[in-house]
């Protein structure tokens, strides 16, 4: 029987830039919406509204007219994603496996890159099935108006392709069902996919190594599962790098809540509770592919938070890497337990210049910011601004949240050094807890509980894991490359 799991990583369509049309491949034209004076490039009865894909009846060119709205870079991404879905449908019915897009003469390199991002990700699909896969869109040709524009467009497309591949790999890993994706599978897949990248080494630490080295948080969370935990270490060390970034991503491959069990409604979504870890894994692969001159160490503590006689309990005292102890208040606050170990280890072992972590950490952040904006906590204003700017460049929105010092005393423990779940504003308290393990280094915490998965299509996102944060992490690393 054919392997029913889709390939990881997903194969993205090829995008090329040329000044000539490919014979026989159907063409899409791009059109802006009418301005108040009625000026527009809209044709064939299309509206020009952003993302509106109008199929032109009959034979001839174009076959589609794709709306650009006002023509802002984000409009190009949304248009590209909408057209990717239409082109995928054409590929599935056998009418077009390769398509081409006529670029207006005034398209900038940034707009061409955003269009490519939408084209690469908008048609993403992940489905576990024994059916033969439907034909896929394999190639898109962007047809430039002049030869002079081709080098800039091609450079933008090449870079964007690595960012899109990072988002797609993040989606692949997070969408994989948890009866397949246990900590060992995640670690082995990271080693196979990212370990093949030039300049990257991947080391997988097993439960014996974790026990020998005092990773009490990871072992406590993973103790209730028949699938033992892992620590995934990824190292990218280019010659000449002057900055060193430590990235940590939450890798909970399924989260029942443990003994503090979650409600049944929504628990099936917990296969994506390692989306932060997936983003870190995928970001390292893209950073290496782009040959960014910045050293990156990435750690993904992977565990399954399950219910059994060996599960950790509320009231337990857990000793983390380095010796710090935590009073457990709620076994469903497991992400901060595993990340505390990884932060303490990464800082002590590798001595980075800056630390950034990513996690689907708190439902409170989902309530606060909704499903399309990530929560950002940071100990340094310049660092926070760097993250926000990185996100803006790749179309991921972040909102800075406060690390309220008046609440910090609540983290301090009575029976242990710190308290894991002291009550109060959930997102802030979780961030304050993690800060206890950052040794005073510049540190940013990205809570992606909201935007890490989607329940409907928007922009280049489709239902399921969104791939959020992976592109920000790549851009963030790039900001240290100069």
Short mmCIF file of N, CA and C in Angstrom, two decimals, residues 22-198:
data_model
loop_
_atom_site.label_atom_id
_atom_site.label_comp_id
_atom_site.label_asym_id
_atom_site.label_seq_id
_atom_site.Cartn_x
_atom_site.Cartn_y
_atom_site.Cartn_z
N UNK A 22 5.69 30.87 -22.16
CA UNK A 22 5.83 29.44 -22.43
C UNK A 22 4.67 29.00 -23.32
N UNK A 23 4.99 28.40 -24.41
CA UNK A 23 3.96 28.00 -25.36
C UNK A 23 3.01 26.98 -24.73
N UNK A 24 1.72 27.25 -24.83
CA UNK A 24 0.71 26.32 -24.39
C UNK A 24 0.29 26.47 -22.94
N UNK A 25 1.05 27.21 -22.11
CA UNK A 25 0.69 27.38 -20.70
C UNK A 25 -0.28 28.54 -20.56
N UNK A 26 -1.39 28.37 -19.85
CA UNK A 26 -2.37 29.46 -19.71
C UNK A 26 -1.80 30.63 -18.93
N UNK A 27 -2.35 31.82 -19.21
CA UNK A 27 -1.80 33.07 -18.69
C UNK A 27 -2.80 33.73 -17.76
N UNK A 28 -2.28 34.34 -16.70
CA UNK A 28 -3.07 35.19 -15.82
C UNK A 28 -2.57 36.62 -15.93
N UNK A 29 -3.50 37.56 -16.00
CA UNK A 29 -3.16 38.97 -15.95
C UNK A 29 -3.51 39.52 -14.57
N UNK A 30 -2.76 40.50 -14.12
CA UNK A 30 -3.00 41.15 -12.83
C UNK A 30 -3.67 42.49 -13.06
N UNK A 31 -4.67 42.80 -12.24
CA UNK A 31 -5.42 44.03 -12.45
C UNK A 31 -5.71 44.71 -11.12
N UNK A 32 -5.47 46.03 -11.07
CA UNK A 32 -5.82 46.80 -9.88
C UNK A 32 -7.29 47.18 -9.92
N UNK A 33 -7.83 47.50 -8.75
CA UNK A 33 -9.23 47.91 -8.68
C UNK A 33 -9.37 49.34 -9.18
N UNK A 34 -10.56 49.72 -9.66
CA UNK A 34 -10.76 51.10 -10.12
C UNK A 34 -10.55 52.09 -8.99
N UNK A 35 -9.87 53.20 -9.29
CA UNK A 35 -9.75 54.26 -8.29
C UNK A 35 -11.00 55.14 -8.36
N UNK A 36 -11.14 56.13 -7.45
CA UNK A 36 -12.36 56.95 -7.46
C UNK A 36 -12.64 57.62 -8.79
N UNK A 37 -11.62 57.87 -9.58
CA UNK A 37 -11.82 58.51 -10.88
C UNK A 37 -12.16 57.50 -11.96
N UNK A 38 -12.16 56.21 -11.59
CA UNK A 38 -12.51 55.18 -12.56
C UNK A 38 -11.35 54.62 -13.33
N UNK A 39 -10.11 55.07 -12.99
CA UNK A 39 -8.93 54.58 -13.69
C UNK A 39 -8.61 53.17 -13.22
N UNK A 40 -8.37 52.24 -14.12
CA UNK A 40 -8.06 50.87 -13.74
C UNK A 40 -7.55 50.10 -14.93
N UNK A 41 -6.84 49.01 -14.60
CA UNK A 41 -6.41 48.07 -15.63
C UNK A 41 -7.32 46.85 -15.67
N UNK A 42 -8.49 46.93 -15.03
CA UNK A 42 -9.41 45.80 -15.00
C UNK A 42 -9.90 45.49 -16.41
N UNK A 43 -10.01 44.18 -16.70
CA UNK A 43 -10.43 43.76 -18.02
C UNK A 43 -11.32 42.54 -17.93
N UNK A 44 -12.02 42.25 -19.01
CA UNK A 44 -12.82 41.02 -19.14
C UNK A 44 -13.86 40.88 -18.04
N UNK A 45 -14.36 41.99 -17.53
CA UNK A 45 -15.41 41.92 -16.53
C UNK A 45 -14.96 41.60 -15.12
N UNK A 46 -13.65 41.57 -14.85
CA UNK A 46 -13.13 41.28 -13.51
C UNK A 46 -13.33 42.49 -12.61
N UNK A 47 -13.35 42.26 -11.30
CA UNK A 47 -13.59 43.34 -10.34
C UNK A 47 -12.31 44.08 -9.96
N UNK A 48 -11.16 43.40 -10.02
CA UNK A 48 -9.91 44.00 -9.55
C UNK A 48 -9.75 43.96 -8.05
N UNK A 49 -10.74 43.44 -7.32
CA UNK A 49 -10.66 43.34 -5.87
C UNK A 49 -9.53 42.38 -5.49
N UNK A 50 -8.82 42.72 -4.41
CA UNK A 50 -7.68 41.91 -4.01
C UNK A 50 -8.06 40.45 -3.82
N UNK A 51 -7.39 39.58 -4.54
CA UNK A 51 -7.62 38.15 -4.40
C UNK A 51 -8.78 37.61 -5.21
N UNK A 52 -9.47 38.47 -5.95
CA UNK A 52 -10.56 37.99 -6.80
C UNK A 52 -9.95 37.38 -8.07
N UNK A 53 -10.24 36.12 -8.32
CA UNK A 53 -9.74 35.43 -9.51
C UNK A 53 -10.90 35.21 -10.46
N UNK A 54 -10.84 35.90 -11.57
CA UNK A 54 -11.92 35.84 -12.56
C UNK A 54 -11.45 35.00 -13.75
N UNK A 55 -12.15 33.90 -14.02
CA UNK A 55 -11.79 33.06 -15.16
C UNK A 55 -12.50 33.59 -16.40
N UNK A 56 -11.71 33.82 -17.43
CA UNK A 56 -12.24 34.39 -18.67
C UNK A 56 -12.83 33.26 -19.52
N UNK A 57 -14.08 33.36 -19.91
CA UNK A 57 -14.67 32.28 -20.70
C UNK A 57 -14.10 32.23 -22.12
N UNK A 58 -14.14 31.04 -22.69
CA UNK A 58 -13.70 30.88 -24.08
C UNK A 58 -12.21 30.66 -24.18
N UNK A 59 -11.76 30.49 -25.40
CA UNK A 59 -10.34 30.28 -25.68
C UNK A 59 -9.62 31.62 -25.81
N UNK A 60 -8.33 31.58 -25.60
CA UNK A 60 -7.53 32.79 -25.79
C UNK A 60 -6.80 33.18 -24.52
N UNK A 61 -6.17 34.34 -24.58
CA UNK A 61 -5.38 34.82 -23.46
C UNK A 61 -5.91 36.18 -23.03
N UNK A 62 -6.07 36.45 -21.75
CA UNK A 62 -5.68 35.58 -20.64
C UNK A 62 -6.78 34.57 -20.31
N UNK A 63 -6.41 33.57 -19.52
CA UNK A 63 -7.42 32.66 -19.01
C UNK A 63 -8.00 33.17 -17.70
N UNK A 64 -7.16 33.89 -16.92
CA UNK A 64 -7.61 34.46 -15.66
C UNK A 64 -7.22 35.93 -15.57
N UNK A 65 -8.02 36.69 -14.83
CA UNK A 65 -7.65 38.04 -14.40
C UNK A 65 -7.69 38.03 -12.88
N UNK A 66 -6.57 38.41 -12.26
CA UNK A 66 -6.42 38.32 -10.81
C UNK A 66 -6.38 39.72 -10.23
N UNK A 67 -7.25 39.98 -9.25
CA UNK A 67 -7.35 41.31 -8.66
C UNK A 67 -6.22 41.63 -7.70
N UNK A 68 -5.72 42.86 -7.80
CA UNK A 68 -4.64 43.34 -6.94
C UNK A 68 -5.10 44.41 -5.96
N UNK A 69 -6.38 44.80 -6.01
CA UNK A 69 -6.82 45.88 -5.14
C UNK A 69 -6.05 47.15 -5.41
N UNK A 70 -5.45 47.71 -4.36
CA UNK A 70 -4.66 48.94 -4.51
C UNK A 70 -3.24 48.66 -4.96
N UNK A 71 -2.85 47.40 -4.99
CA UNK A 71 -1.52 47.06 -5.47
C UNK A 71 -0.41 47.18 -4.45
N UNK A 72 -0.75 47.19 -3.15
CA UNK A 72 0.27 47.19 -2.11
C UNK A 72 0.95 45.82 -2.09
N UNK A 73 2.17 45.74 -1.53
CA UNK A 73 2.84 44.44 -1.48
C UNK A 73 1.98 43.34 -0.89
N UNK A 74 1.24 43.62 0.18
CA UNK A 74 0.38 42.59 0.77
C UNK A 74 -0.71 42.17 -0.22
N UNK A 75 -1.19 43.09 -1.03
CA UNK A 75 -2.19 42.74 -2.04
C UNK A 75 -1.61 41.75 -3.04
N UNK A 76 -0.34 41.92 -3.39
CA UNK A 76 0.30 40.99 -4.31
C UNK A 76 0.38 39.59 -3.70
N UNK A 77 0.69 39.52 -2.40
CA UNK A 77 0.76 38.21 -1.75
C UNK A 77 -0.63 37.55 -1.74
N UNK A 78 -1.63 38.32 -1.36
CA UNK A 78 -2.99 37.76 -1.30
C UNK A 78 -3.45 37.33 -2.68
N UNK A 79 -3.14 38.13 -3.70
CA UNK A 79 -3.51 37.78 -5.07
C UNK A 79 -2.79 36.51 -5.52
N UNK A 80 -1.51 36.43 -5.21
CA UNK A 80 -0.76 35.23 -5.58
C UNK A 80 -1.31 33.98 -4.93
N UNK A 81 -1.71 34.09 -3.65
CA UNK A 81 -2.26 32.93 -2.94
C UNK A 81 -3.59 32.52 -3.53
N UNK A 82 -4.45 33.51 -3.83
CA UNK A 82 -5.75 33.18 -4.42
C UNK A 82 -5.58 32.53 -5.79
N UNK A 83 -4.65 33.05 -6.56
CA UNK A 83 -4.43 32.45 -7.88
C UNK A 83 -3.83 31.05 -7.76
N UNK A 84 -2.98 30.84 -6.77
CA UNK A 84 -2.40 29.50 -6.56
C UNK A 84 -3.50 28.48 -6.33
N UNK A 85 -4.53 28.86 -5.59
CA UNK A 85 -5.63 27.93 -5.34
C UNK A 85 -6.42 27.67 -6.61
N UNK A 86 -6.63 28.72 -7.41
CA UNK A 86 -7.33 28.53 -8.69
C UNK A 86 -6.50 27.67 -9.64
N UNK A 87 -5.19 27.93 -9.66
CA UNK A 87 -4.31 27.16 -10.55
C UNK A 87 -4.21 25.70 -10.09
N UNK A 88 -4.25 25.47 -8.79
CA UNK A 88 -4.25 24.10 -8.30
C UNK A 88 -5.49 23.36 -8.78
N UNK A 89 -6.63 24.03 -8.75
CA UNK A 89 -7.86 23.41 -9.24
C UNK A 89 -7.74 23.06 -10.72
N UNK A 90 -7.08 23.96 -11.49
CA UNK A 90 -6.89 23.68 -12.91
C UNK A 90 -5.96 22.50 -13.12
N UNK A 91 -4.95 22.38 -12.25
CA UNK A 91 -4.04 21.24 -12.35
C UNK A 91 -4.76 19.94 -12.02
N UNK A 92 -5.64 20.00 -11.04
CA UNK A 92 -6.34 18.79 -10.62
C UNK A 92 -7.32 18.30 -11.68
N UNK A 93 -7.90 19.23 -12.46
CA UNK A 93 -8.82 18.77 -13.52
C UNK A 93 -8.08 18.46 -14.81
N UNK A 94 -6.74 18.57 -14.75
CA UNK A 94 -5.92 18.17 -15.89
C UNK A 94 -5.74 19.21 -16.96
N UNK A 95 -6.22 20.43 -16.72
CA UNK A 95 -6.16 21.43 -17.78
C UNK A 95 -4.90 22.28 -17.77
N UNK A 96 -4.17 22.29 -16.63
CA UNK A 96 -2.96 23.13 -16.59
C UNK A 96 -2.11 22.76 -15.38
N UNK A 97 -0.96 22.12 -15.60
CA UNK A 97 -0.03 21.84 -14.51
C UNK A 97 1.04 22.92 -14.41
N UNK A 98 1.15 23.74 -15.45
CA UNK A 98 2.08 24.87 -15.46
C UNK A 98 1.31 26.10 -15.93
N UNK A 99 1.52 27.23 -15.26
CA UNK A 99 0.82 28.45 -15.61
C UNK A 99 1.83 29.59 -15.66
N UNK A 100 1.38 30.73 -16.15
CA UNK A 100 2.26 31.90 -16.18
C UNK A 100 1.47 33.15 -15.84
N UNK A 101 2.19 34.13 -15.29
CA UNK A 101 1.58 35.37 -14.84
C UNK A 101 2.28 36.52 -15.53
N UNK A 102 1.52 37.36 -16.19
CA UNK A 102 2.08 38.55 -16.84
C UNK A 102 2.23 39.66 -15.80
N UNK A 103 3.45 40.12 -15.60
CA UNK A 103 3.70 41.16 -14.61
C UNK A 103 3.55 42.54 -15.24
N UNK A 104 2.85 43.46 -14.58
CA UNK A 104 2.79 44.83 -15.08
C UNK A 104 4.18 45.45 -15.15
N UNK A 105 4.33 46.42 -15.99
CA UNK A 105 5.65 47.03 -16.22
C UNK A 105 6.20 47.73 -14.98
N UNK A 106 5.31 48.20 -14.07
CA UNK A 106 5.78 48.98 -12.92
C UNK A 106 5.93 48.15 -11.65
N UNK A 107 5.93 46.82 -11.76
CA UNK A 107 6.06 45.97 -10.58
C UNK A 107 7.46 46.11 -9.99
N UNK A 108 7.53 46.31 -8.68
CA UNK A 108 8.82 46.39 -7.99
C UNK A 108 9.30 44.99 -7.62
N UNK A 109 10.56 44.90 -7.23
CA UNK A 109 11.08 43.61 -6.78
C UNK A 109 10.35 43.11 -5.55
N UNK A 110 10.01 44.02 -4.64
CA UNK A 110 9.27 43.62 -3.44
C UNK A 110 7.91 43.05 -3.80
N UNK A 111 7.20 43.71 -4.71
CA UNK A 111 5.89 43.21 -5.12
C UNK A 111 6.00 41.85 -5.81
N UNK A 112 7.01 41.67 -6.63
CA UNK A 112 7.20 40.38 -7.29
C UNK A 112 7.48 39.29 -6.26
N UNK A 113 8.26 39.63 -5.23
CA UNK A 113 8.54 38.67 -4.18
C UNK A 113 7.30 38.30 -3.40
N UNK A 114 6.46 39.29 -3.10
CA UNK A 114 5.23 39.01 -2.37
C UNK A 114 4.28 38.16 -3.20
N UNK A 115 4.21 38.42 -4.50
CA UNK A 115 3.40 37.60 -5.39
C UNK A 115 3.90 36.15 -5.35
N UNK A 116 5.21 35.98 -5.41
CA UNK A 116 5.79 34.64 -5.36
C UNK A 116 5.47 33.93 -4.05
N UNK A 117 5.51 34.67 -2.94
CA UNK A 117 5.19 34.07 -1.64
C UNK A 117 3.78 33.50 -1.65
N UNK A 118 2.85 34.28 -2.16
CA UNK A 118 1.47 33.80 -2.25
C UNK A 118 1.33 32.61 -3.17
N UNK A 119 2.02 32.65 -4.30
CA UNK A 119 1.96 31.54 -5.25
C UNK A 119 2.52 30.25 -4.65
N UNK A 120 3.56 30.38 -3.85
CA UNK A 120 4.21 29.20 -3.28
C UNK A 120 3.39 28.56 -2.16
N UNK A 121 2.72 29.40 -1.35
CA UNK A 121 2.05 28.88 -0.16
C UNK A 121 0.53 28.78 -0.28
N UNK A 122 -0.06 29.55 -1.17
CA UNK A 122 -1.53 29.60 -1.22
C UNK A 122 -2.18 28.28 -1.58
N UNK A 123 -1.48 27.45 -2.35
CA UNK A 123 -2.03 26.16 -2.76
C UNK A 123 -1.62 25.01 -1.87
N UNK A 124 -1.03 25.32 -0.71
CA UNK A 124 -0.57 24.26 0.21
C UNK A 124 -1.72 23.34 0.60
N UNK A 125 -1.41 22.05 0.69
CA UNK A 125 -2.41 21.07 1.14
C UNK A 125 -1.69 19.95 1.88
N UNK A 126 -2.30 19.51 2.99
CA UNK A 126 -1.78 18.37 3.74
C UNK A 126 -2.95 17.44 4.01
N UNK A 127 -2.88 16.23 3.48
CA UNK A 127 -3.97 15.27 3.66
C UNK A 127 -3.39 13.87 3.73
N UNK A 128 -3.75 13.15 4.79
CA UNK A 128 -3.31 11.76 4.95
C UNK A 128 -4.38 10.87 4.32
N UNK A 129 -4.03 10.18 3.25
CA UNK A 129 -5.01 9.40 2.51
C UNK A 129 -4.31 8.28 1.74
N UNK A 130 -5.05 7.23 1.46
CA UNK A 130 -4.52 6.16 0.61
C UNK A 130 -4.88 6.37 -0.85
N UNK A 131 -5.65 7.43 -1.14
CA UNK A 131 -5.99 7.73 -2.53
C UNK A 131 -4.77 8.24 -3.27
N UNK A 132 -4.75 8.02 -4.55
CA UNK A 132 -3.68 8.57 -5.37
C UNK A 132 -3.76 10.10 -5.33
N UNK A 133 -2.64 10.77 -5.16
CA UNK A 133 -2.69 12.23 -5.10
C UNK A 133 -3.16 12.83 -6.42
N UNK A 134 -3.93 13.92 -6.30
CA UNK A 134 -4.37 14.61 -7.50
C UNK A 134 -3.20 15.34 -8.14
N UNK A 135 -3.26 15.56 -9.45
CA UNK A 135 -2.18 16.30 -10.11
C UNK A 135 -1.98 17.67 -9.44
N UNK A 136 -0.76 18.08 -9.33
CA UNK A 136 -0.45 19.33 -8.64
C UNK A 136 0.09 20.37 -9.62
N UNK A 137 -0.04 21.63 -9.23
CA UNK A 137 0.61 22.71 -9.98
C UNK A 137 2.11 22.56 -9.80
N UNK A 138 2.83 22.43 -10.87
CA UNK A 138 4.27 22.17 -10.79
C UNK A 138 5.15 23.38 -11.07
N UNK A 139 4.65 24.33 -11.88
CA UNK A 139 5.53 25.43 -12.29
C UNK A 139 4.72 26.68 -12.58
N UNK A 140 5.33 27.81 -12.22
CA UNK A 140 4.76 29.13 -12.53
C UNK A 140 5.85 29.96 -13.17
N UNK A 141 5.55 30.56 -14.30
CA UNK A 141 6.49 31.48 -14.92
C UNK A 141 5.97 32.91 -14.74
N UNK A 142 6.80 33.78 -14.15
CA UNK A 142 6.49 35.19 -14.06
C UNK A 142 7.11 35.88 -15.27
N UNK A 143 6.27 36.49 -16.08
CA UNK A 143 6.74 37.10 -17.33
C UNK A 143 6.90 38.59 -17.11
N UNK A 144 8.16 39.03 -17.12
CA UNK A 144 8.47 40.44 -16.89
C UNK A 144 8.27 41.25 -18.15
N UNK A 145 8.03 42.56 -17.96
CA UNK A 145 7.81 43.45 -19.10
C UNK A 145 9.11 43.83 -19.78
N UNK A 146 10.23 43.69 -19.07
CA UNK A 146 11.51 44.06 -19.68
C UNK A 146 12.62 43.15 -19.16
N UNK A 147 13.63 42.96 -19.98
CA UNK A 147 14.77 42.12 -19.60
C UNK A 147 15.52 42.70 -18.41
N UNK A 148 15.54 44.04 -18.31
CA UNK A 148 16.28 44.69 -17.24
C UNK A 148 15.75 44.31 -15.86
N UNK A 149 14.45 44.02 -15.76
CA UNK A 149 13.85 43.73 -14.46
C UNK A 149 14.08 42.30 -14.00
N UNK A 150 14.47 41.42 -14.91
CA UNK A 150 14.55 39.99 -14.59
C UNK A 150 15.51 39.68 -13.44
N UNK A 151 16.74 40.22 -13.41
CA UNK A 151 17.66 39.86 -12.32
C UNK A 151 17.10 40.21 -10.93
N UNK A 152 16.51 41.38 -10.79
CA UNK A 152 15.96 41.77 -9.48
C UNK A 152 14.80 40.86 -9.10
N UNK A 153 13.90 40.61 -10.04
CA UNK A 153 12.77 39.72 -9.73
C UNK A 153 13.27 38.32 -9.36
N UNK A 154 14.22 37.82 -10.11
CA UNK A 154 14.72 36.46 -9.87
C UNK A 154 15.39 36.36 -8.50
N UNK A 155 16.13 37.39 -8.11
CA UNK A 155 16.78 37.38 -6.80
C UNK A 155 15.75 37.39 -5.68
N UNK A 156 14.71 38.19 -5.85
CA UNK A 156 13.64 38.23 -4.84
C UNK A 156 12.93 36.88 -4.75
N UNK A 157 12.65 36.28 -5.87
CA UNK A 157 11.95 35.00 -5.89
C UNK A 157 12.80 33.92 -5.22
N UNK A 158 14.09 33.91 -5.49
CA UNK A 158 14.97 32.90 -4.90
C UNK A 158 14.99 33.01 -3.38
N UNK A 159 15.03 34.23 -2.88
CA UNK A 159 15.04 34.42 -1.42
C UNK A 159 13.69 34.05 -0.82
N UNK A 160 12.63 34.51 -1.46
CA UNK A 160 11.29 34.24 -0.96
C UNK A 160 11.01 32.74 -0.94
N UNK A 161 11.56 32.03 -1.90
CA UNK A 161 11.34 30.59 -1.94
C UNK A 161 11.81 29.91 -0.66
N UNK A 162 12.94 30.35 -0.11
CA UNK A 162 13.43 29.74 1.13
C UNK A 162 12.53 30.11 2.31
N UNK A 163 12.02 31.32 2.33
CA UNK A 163 11.08 31.71 3.38
C UNK A 163 9.80 30.89 3.29
N UNK A 164 9.30 30.73 2.07
CA UNK A 164 8.09 29.93 1.87
C UNK A 164 8.32 28.48 2.25
N UNK A 165 9.50 27.96 1.91
CA UNK A 165 9.81 26.58 2.25
C UNK A 165 9.85 26.40 3.77
N UNK A 166 10.32 27.42 4.49
CA UNK A 166 10.31 27.35 5.95
C UNK A 166 8.89 27.29 6.48
N UNK A 167 8.01 28.14 5.96
CA UNK A 167 6.62 28.11 6.41
C UNK A 167 5.95 26.79 6.07
N UNK A 168 6.23 26.26 4.87
CA UNK A 168 5.61 25.00 4.46
C UNK A 168 6.11 23.84 5.31
N UNK A 169 7.41 23.81 5.63
CA UNK A 169 7.93 22.73 6.47
C UNK A 169 7.34 22.83 7.87
N UNK A 170 7.20 24.04 8.39
CA UNK A 170 6.56 24.21 9.69
C UNK A 170 5.15 23.65 9.67
N UNK A 171 4.41 23.93 8.61
CA UNK A 171 3.06 23.39 8.47
C UNK A 171 3.09 21.87 8.40
N UNK A 172 4.00 21.33 7.62
CA UNK A 172 4.10 19.87 7.49
C UNK A 172 4.28 19.20 8.84
N UNK A 173 5.24 19.71 9.61
CA UNK A 173 5.55 19.09 10.89
C UNK A 173 4.39 19.23 11.87
N UNK A 174 3.78 20.41 11.89
CA UNK A 174 2.69 20.64 12.84
C UNK A 174 1.41 19.91 12.44
N UNK A 175 1.18 19.74 11.15
CA UNK A 175 -0.03 19.06 10.69
C UNK A 175 0.05 17.53 10.84
N UNK A 176 1.24 16.98 10.88
CA UNK A 176 1.39 15.53 10.97
C UNK A 176 0.68 15.00 12.22
N UNK A 177 -0.19 14.01 12.07
CA UNK A 177 -0.96 13.53 13.23
C UNK A 177 -0.06 12.89 14.28
N UNK A 178 -0.50 12.98 15.52
CA UNK A 178 0.36 12.58 16.63
C UNK A 178 0.48 11.07 16.81
N UNK A 179 -0.33 10.27 16.12
CA UNK A 179 -0.08 8.83 16.16
C UNK A 179 1.15 8.47 15.31
N UNK A 180 1.59 9.40 14.50
CA UNK A 180 2.85 9.25 13.75
C UNK A 180 3.94 10.10 14.39
N UNK A 181 3.58 11.30 14.77
CA UNK A 181 4.56 12.30 15.23
C UNK A 181 4.75 12.22 16.74
N UNK A 182 5.58 11.31 17.19
CA UNK A 182 6.01 11.33 18.58
C UNK A 182 7.36 12.05 18.65
N UNK A 183 7.93 12.24 19.84
CA UNK A 183 9.21 12.97 19.91
C UNK A 183 10.32 12.37 19.06
N UNK A 184 10.39 11.04 18.99
CA UNK A 184 11.43 10.41 18.18
C UNK A 184 11.23 10.71 16.70
N UNK A 185 9.98 10.66 16.24
CA UNK A 185 9.70 10.97 14.82
C UNK A 185 10.10 12.41 14.50
N UNK A 186 9.74 13.35 15.38
CA UNK A 186 10.08 14.75 15.14
C UNK A 186 11.59 14.92 15.08
N UNK A 187 12.29 14.29 16.02
CA UNK A 187 13.75 14.41 16.04
C UNK A 187 14.38 13.79 14.81
N UNK A 188 13.93 12.60 14.43
CA UNK A 188 14.50 11.93 13.27
C UNK A 188 14.21 12.69 11.98
N UNK A 189 13.02 13.27 11.89
CA UNK A 189 12.66 14.04 10.70
C UNK A 189 13.50 15.31 10.62
N UNK A 190 13.70 15.97 11.74
CA UNK A 190 14.57 17.16 11.76
C UNK A 190 15.99 16.79 11.33
N UNK A 191 16.49 15.68 11.84
CA UNK A 191 17.84 15.26 11.48
C UNK A 191 17.95 14.97 9.99
N UNK A 192 16.93 14.34 9.43
CA UNK A 192 16.95 13.98 8.02
C UNK A 192 16.81 15.21 7.12
N UNK A 193 15.86 16.07 7.43
CA UNK A 193 15.53 17.19 6.54
C UNK A 193 16.50 18.35 6.72
N UNK A 194 16.78 18.72 7.96
CA UNK A 194 17.63 19.88 8.22
C UNK A 194 19.10 19.47 8.24
N UNK A 195 19.37 18.25 8.67
CA UNK A 195 20.75 17.79 8.70
C UNK A 195 21.38 17.71 7.33
N UNK A 196 20.56 17.66 6.29
CA UNK A 196 21.08 17.63 4.92
C UNK A 196 21.52 19.01 4.44
N UNK A 197 21.14 20.07 5.17
CA UNK A 197 21.50 21.42 4.75
C UNK A 197 22.98 21.68 4.99
N UNK A 198 23.59 22.39 4.07
CA UNK A 198 25.02 22.68 4.18
C UNK A 198 25.30 23.53 5.42
#
